């Protein structure tokens, strides 16, 4: 969901020097919370990934926001990309005296958020419709991003085989369409993770929740670490805990 198209009067992010294909920009805040917004693939191959979620992440100027984009669409597998992003996060966190760091992303950005939780200090990782993997041998039926995955030659982050709940609060959202089940069904189960499924949603989950005016509230509670309010907001938006969704599916098949 490209926020620049939703409201052209949004605050302008400050560009930070970065090595392509990584692009970095920063929106100042007032609190001790730093939110890392990680771009998804976008809808136009010829353009850089759009800036997403930074208005929601900012919460009207309360939070610092670092927006991260990977024009190569490598799912963090590109040479030096992970190291460059981690260095930028750690440098900015030190500069703003961050006491809480949250990674937030949609689709590819969601996958990147979960990967970052294993690479640096991330207090919460919020992943909306993330991919388990785009590796052709891991998910051979996944064809949506083959033009980008065919350009990936090395796979240091081949798949999300572990959720780093030992030091990070993990929050994942998936739809239940056939394309989403490719990834949902492969994700590791971790009792400490908050994994939710929206049975009537597909990969456009964020966009559809935003249109229903449900997304901002969910993101706000997730960033602020308010699990009870988060679960209530998700339930009101039609989401179910993964274990409840899977139990319902088994019952329906009997």
CSV table of C-alpha atoms in Angstrom, one decimal:
chain,number,residue,atom,x,y,z
A,1,UNK,CA,0.0,0.0,0.0
A,2,UNK,CA,1.6,3.2,-1.2
A,3,UNK,CA,0.9,6.0,1.3
A,4,UNK,CA,2.2,8.7,-1.1
A,5,UNK,CA,-0.8,8.0,-3.3
A,6,UNK,CA,-3.2,8.0,-0.4
A,7,UNK,CA,-2.2,11.5,0.8
A,8,UNK,CA,0.2,13.7,-1.1
A,9,UNK,CA,0.6,16.1,1.9
A,10,UNK,CA,2.5,13.6,4.0
A,11,UNK,CA,5.7,14.8,5.6
A,12,UNK,CA,8.7,14.5,3.3
A,13,UNK,CA,11.2,11.8,4.4
A,14,UNK,CA,14.9,12.9,4.5
A,15,UNK,CA,17.1,10.9,2.2
A,16,UNK,CA,20.0,9.0,3.8
A,17,UNK,CA,23.1,8.2,1.8
A,18,UNK,CA,23.0,4.5,0.9
A,19,UNK,CA,24.6,2.1,-1.6
A,20,UNK,CA,22.3,1.0,-4.4
A,21,UNK,CA,20.1,-1.0,-4.7
A,22,UNK,CA,19.3,0.0,-1.1
A,23,UNK,CA,17.6,3.3,-0.5
A,24,UNK,CA,17.1,4.8,2.9
A,25,UNK,CA,15.1,7.7,4.2
A,26,UNK,CA,14.2,9.1,7.7
A,27,UNK,CA,11.3,10.8,9.3
A,28,UNK,CA,12.1,12.3,12.7
A,29,UNK,CA,10.0,11.5,15.8
A,30,UNK,CA,9.7,12.5,19.4
A,31,UNK,CA,9.5,9.2,21.3
A,32,UNK,CA,12.0,6.5,22.0
A,33,UNK,CA,10.5,4.3,19.4
A,34,UNK,CA,12.2,3.7,16.1
A,35,UNK,CA,10.1,1.9,13.4
A,36,UNK,CA,11.9,0.3,10.5
A,37,UNK,CA,9.5,0.3,7.5
A,38,UNK,CA,10.6,-2.2,4.8
A,39,UNK,CA,9.3,-1.9,1.3
A,40,UNK,CA,7.5,-4.7,-0.6
A,41,UNK,CA,8.0,-5.5,-4.2
A,42,UNK,CA,5.5,-3.0,-5.5
A,43,UNK,CA,3.3,-3.3,-8.6
A,44,UNK,CA,5.6,-1.8,-11.3
A,45,UNK,CA,8.8,-3.7,-12.2
A,46,UNK,CA,10.2,-0.6,-13.9
A,47,UNK,CA,9.9,1.6,-10.7
A,48,UNK,CA,11.5,1.4,-7.3
A,49,UNK,CA,9.4,-0.1,-4.6
A,50,UNK,CA,6.9,2.5,-3.2
A,51,UNK,CA,7.2,4.0,0.2
A,52,UNK,CA,4.7,2.2,2.5
A,53,UNK,CA,3.4,2.5,6.0
A,54,UNK,CA,5.6,5.4,7.1
A,55,UNK,CA,2.6,7.6,8.1
A,56,UNK,CA,1.1,4.8,10.2
A,57,UNK,CA,4.5,4.1,11.7
A,58,UNK,CA,5.1,7.7,12.5
A,59,UNK,CA,1.8,8.0,14.5
A,60,UNK,CA,1.6,11.7,13.8
A,61,UNK,CA,5.2,12.4,14.5
A,62,UNK,CA,5.5,10.4,17.7
A,63,UNK,CA,7.9,7.7,16.4
A,64,UNK,CA,11.1,7.9,14.5
A,65,UNK,CA,10.8,6.1,11.1
A,66,UNK,CA,13.5,4.6,8.9
A,67,UNK,CA,12.2,3.6,5.5
A,68,UNK,CA,14.2,0.9,3.7
A,69,UNK,CA,13.8,-0.1,0.1
A,70,UNK,CA,15.7,-2.7,-2.0
A,71,UNK,CA,15.3,-2.0,-5.7
A,72,UNK,CA,16.7,-5.4,-6.6
A,73,UNK,CA,13.9,-7.1,-4.8
A,74,UNK,CA,16.2,-9.8,-3.4
A,75,UNK,CA,14.4,-10.6,-0.1
A,76,UNK,CA,17.6,-9.6,1.7
A,77,UNK,CA,19.7,-12.1,-0.3
A,78,UNK,CA,21.6,-9.5,-2.4
A,79,UNK,CA,25.3,-9.1,-1.7
A,80,UNK,CA,25.9,-6.8,1.2
A,81,UNK,CA,22.2,-5.7,1.5
A,82,UNK,CA,21.6,-7.2,4.9
A,83,UNK,CA,24.8,-5.8,6.4
A,84,UNK,CA,24.0,-2.3,5.0
A,85,UNK,CA,20.5,-2.3,6.4
A,86,UNK,CA,21.6,-3.6,9.8
A,87,UNK,CA,24.4,-0.9,10.0
A,88,UNK,CA,21.8,1.8,9.1
A,89,UNK,CA,19.4,0.6,11.8
A,90,UNK,CA,22.0,0.5,14.5
A,91,UNK,CA,23.5,3.9,13.6
A,92,UNK,CA,20.1,5.6,13.6
A,93,UNK,CA,19.0,3.9,16.8
A,94,UNK,CA,22.1,5.2,18.5
A,95,UNK,CA,21.6,8.7,17.1
A,96,UNK,CA,18.0,9.0,18.3
A,97,UNK,CA,18.6,7.1,21.6
A,98,UNK,CA,15.9,4.5,20.6
A,99,UNK,CA,14.6,2.5,23.5
A,100,UNK,CA,12.3,0.3,21.3
A,101,UNK,CA,12.9,-0.8,17.7
A,102,UNK,CA,10.1,-2.2,15.6
A,103,UNK,CA,10.4,-3.7,12.1
A,104,UNK,CA,7.3,-3.4,9.9
A,105,UNK,CA,6.8,-4.7,6.4
A,106,UNK,CA,4.3,-6.0,3.9
A,107,UNK,CA,4.9,-9.0,1.6
A,108,UNK,CA,8.7,-9.0,0.8
A,109,UNK,CA,9.1,-6.3,3.5
A,110,UNK,CA,7.4,-8.6,6.0
A,111,UNK,CA,9.9,-11.3,5.2
A,112,UNK,CA,12.7,-8.8,5.6
A,113,UNK,CA,11.3,-7.8,9.0
A,114,UNK,CA,11.4,-11.4,10.2
A,115,UNK,CA,14.9,-11.9,8.9
A,116,UNK,CA,16.1,-8.7,10.6
A,117,UNK,CA,14.9,-10.1,14.0
A,118,UNK,CA,17.7,-12.6,13.8
A,119,UNK,CA,20.4,-10.1,12.8
A,120,UNK,CA,20.1,-7.1,15.2
A,121,UNK,CA,18.2,-5.8,18.2
A,122,UNK,CA,14.5,-5.8,17.1
A,123,UNK,CA,11.9,-5.6,19.9
A,124,UNK,CA,9.0,-6.4,17.6
A,125,UNK,CA,8.7,-7.6,14.0
A,126,UNK,CA,5.4,-7.0,12.3
A,127,UNK,CA,5.0,-9.0,9.1
A,128,UNK,CA,2.0,-8.6,6.9
A,129,UNK,CA,1.5,-11.4,4.3
A,130,UNK,CA,5.2,-12.4,4.3
A,131,UNK,CA,6.7,-15.1,2.2
A,132,UNK,CA,8.1,-18.2,3.7
A,133,UNK,CA,10.5,-18.3,0.8
A,134,UNK,CA,10.7,-17.4,-2.9
A,135,UNK,CA,13.4,-20.0,-3.6
A,136,UNK,CA,12.3,-22.2,-6.6
A,137,UNK,CA,13.0,-25.4,-4.8
A,138,UNK,CA,11.4,-24.4,-1.5
A,139,UNK,CA,8.2,-23.1,-3.1
A,140,UNK,CA,8.1,-24.4,-6.7
A,141,UNK,CA,4.4,-23.4,-7.0
A,142,UNK,CA,5.1,-19.7,-6.3
A,143,UNK,CA,5.3,-17.9,-9.6
A,144,UNK,CA,4.3,-14.4,-8.8
A,145,UNK,CA,7.8,-12.9,-8.4
A,146,UNK,CA,9.8,-15.3,-10.6
A,147,UNK,CA,11.3,-12.4,-12.6
A,148,UNK,CA,13.0,-11.1,-9.4
A,149,UNK,CA,13.8,-14.5,-7.8
A,150,UNK,CA,15.5,-15.6,-11.1
A,151,UNK,CA,18.0,-12.8,-10.6
A,152,UNK,CA,19.0,-14.1,-7.1
A,153,UNK,CA,22.2,-16.1,-7.3
A,154,UNK,CA,23.1,-16.6,-3.6
A,155,UNK,CA,20.6,-17.4,-0.9
A,156,UNK,CA,21.9,-16.6,2.6
A,157,UNK,CA,18.2,-16.2,3.7
A,158,UNK,CA,16.6,-19.0,1.7
A,159,UNK,CA,13.5,-19.5,4.0
A,160,UNK,CA,12.0,-18.4,7.3
A,161,UNK,CA,12.7,-21.6,9.1
A,162,UNK,CA,12.8,-20.0,12.6
A,163,UNK,CA,10.9,-17.2,14.3
A,164,UNK,CA,13.2,-15.3,16.7
A,165,UNK,CA,10.8,-15.1,19.5
A,166,UNK,CA,13.5,-15.5,22.1
A,167,UNK,CA,14.3,-11.8,21.9
A,168,UNK,CA,11.6,-10.4,19.6
A,169,UNK,CA,7.8,-10.1,19.7
A,170,UNK,CA,6.8,-11.7,16.4
A,171,UNK,CA,3.4,-10.6,14.9
A,172,UNK,CA,2.4,-12.2,11.5
A,173,UNK,CA,-0.7,-11.6,9.4
A,174,UNK,CA,-1.8,-13.8,6.5
A,175,UNK,CA,-4.8,-14.1,4.2
A,176,UNK,CA,-6.2,-17.5,3.4
A,177,UNK,CA,-6.4,-17.5,-0.4
A,178,UNK,CA,-4.6,-20.3,-2.3
A,179,UNK,CA,-1.6,-18.1,-3.1
A,180,UNK,CA,-1.3,-17.1,0.6
A,181,UNK,CA,-1.6,-20.7,1.8
A,182,UNK,CA,1.6,-21.5,-0.2
A,183,UNK,CA,3.4,-19.6,2.5
A,184,UNK,CA,1.1,-19.7,5.5
A,185,UNK,CA,1.1,-23.5,5.6
A,186,UNK,CA,4.9,-23.6,5.5
A,187,UNK,CA,5.6,-21.1,8.3
A,188,UNK,CA,7.1,-22.6,11.4
A,189,UNK,CA,4.8,-22.7,14.4
A,190,UNK,CA,6.0,-21.0,17.5
A,191,UNK,CA,3.8,-20.7,20.6
A,192,UNK,CA,5.4,-17.4,21.4
A,193,UNK,CA,4.5,-15.8,18.1
A,194,UNK,CA,1.3,-14.0,17.4
A,195,UNK,CA,0.2,-15.4,14.0
A,196,UNK,CA,-3.2,-14.4,12.6
A,197,UNK,CA,-5.2,-15.4,9.6
A,198,UNK,CA,-7.9,-13.5,7.8
A,199,UNK,CA,-10.0,-16.2,6.2
A,200,UNK,CA,-11.7,-13.9,3.6
A,201,UNK,CA,-8.5,-12.0,2.6
A,202,UNK,CA,-5.8,-12.5,0.0
A,203,UNK,CA,-2.4,-10.9,-0.6
A,204,UNK,CA,-4.1,-7.5,-0.7
A,205,UNK,CA,-4.7,-7.8,3.1
A,206,UNK,CA,-3.1,-4.5,4.1
A,207,UNK,CA,-4.9,-2.6,1.3
A,208,UNK,CA,-8.3,-4.1,2.1
A,209,UNK,CA,-7.9,-3.5,5.9
A,210,UNK,CA,-6.9,0.1,5.1
A,211,UNK,CA,-10.0,0.6,2.9
A,212,UNK,CA,-12.1,-0.7,5.8
A,213,UNK,CA,-10.3,1.7,8.2
A,214,UNK,CA,-9.1,-1.2,10.3
A,215,UNK,CA,-5.3,-1.2,9.5
A,216,UNK,CA,-4.1,1.9,11.4
A,217,UNK,CA,-5.5,0.7,14.7
A,218,UNK,CA,-4.0,-2.7,14.3
A,219,UNK,CA,-0.6,-1.3,13.4
A,220,UNK,CA,-0.7,1.2,16.3
A,221,UNK,CA,-1.4,-1.5,18.9
A,222,UNK,CA,1.3,-3.7,17.4
A,223,UNK,CA,3.9,-1.0,17.5
A,224,UNK,CA,3.0,0.0,21.0
A,225,UNK,CA,3.1,-3.5,22.4
A,226,UNK,CA,-0.5,-3.7,23.5
A,227,UNK,CA,-1.4,-7.4,22.8
A,228,UNK,CA,-4.8,-7.4,24.3
A,229,UNK,CA,-5.9,-4.4,22.3
A,230,UNK,CA,-4.2,-5.8,19.3
A,231,UNK,CA,-6.1,-9.1,19.5
A,232,UNK,CA,-9.4,-7.3,19.9
A,233,UNK,CA,-8.7,-5.1,16.9
A,234,UNK,CA,-7.7,-8.1,14.8
A,235,UNK,CA,-10.8,-10.0,15.8
A,236,UNK,CA,-13.0,-7.0,15.0
A,237,UNK,CA,-11.4,-6.9,11.6
A,238,UNK,CA,-12.1,-10.6,10.9
A,239,UNK,CA,-8.8,-12.1,11.9
A,240,UNK,CA,-8.3,-15.4,13.8
A,241,UNK,CA,-5.3,-16.8,15.6
A,242,UNK,CA,-3.6,-19.3,13.3
A,243,UNK,CA,-4.4,-22.3,15.6
A,244,UNK,CA,-8.1,-21.4,15.6
A,245,UNK,CA,-8.1,-21.0,11.8
A,246,UNK,CA,-6.4,-24.4,11.4
A,247,UNK,CA,-8.7,-26.1,13.8
A,248,UNK,CA,-11.7,-24.7,12.0
A,249,UNK,CA,-10.3,-25.9,8.7
A,250,UNK,CA,-9.9,-29.5,10.1
A,251,UNK,CA,-13.4,-29.5,11.5
A,252,UNK,CA,-14.8,-28.4,8.1
A,253,UNK,CA,-12.9,-31.2,6.3
A,254,UNK,CA,-14.3,-33.9,8.6
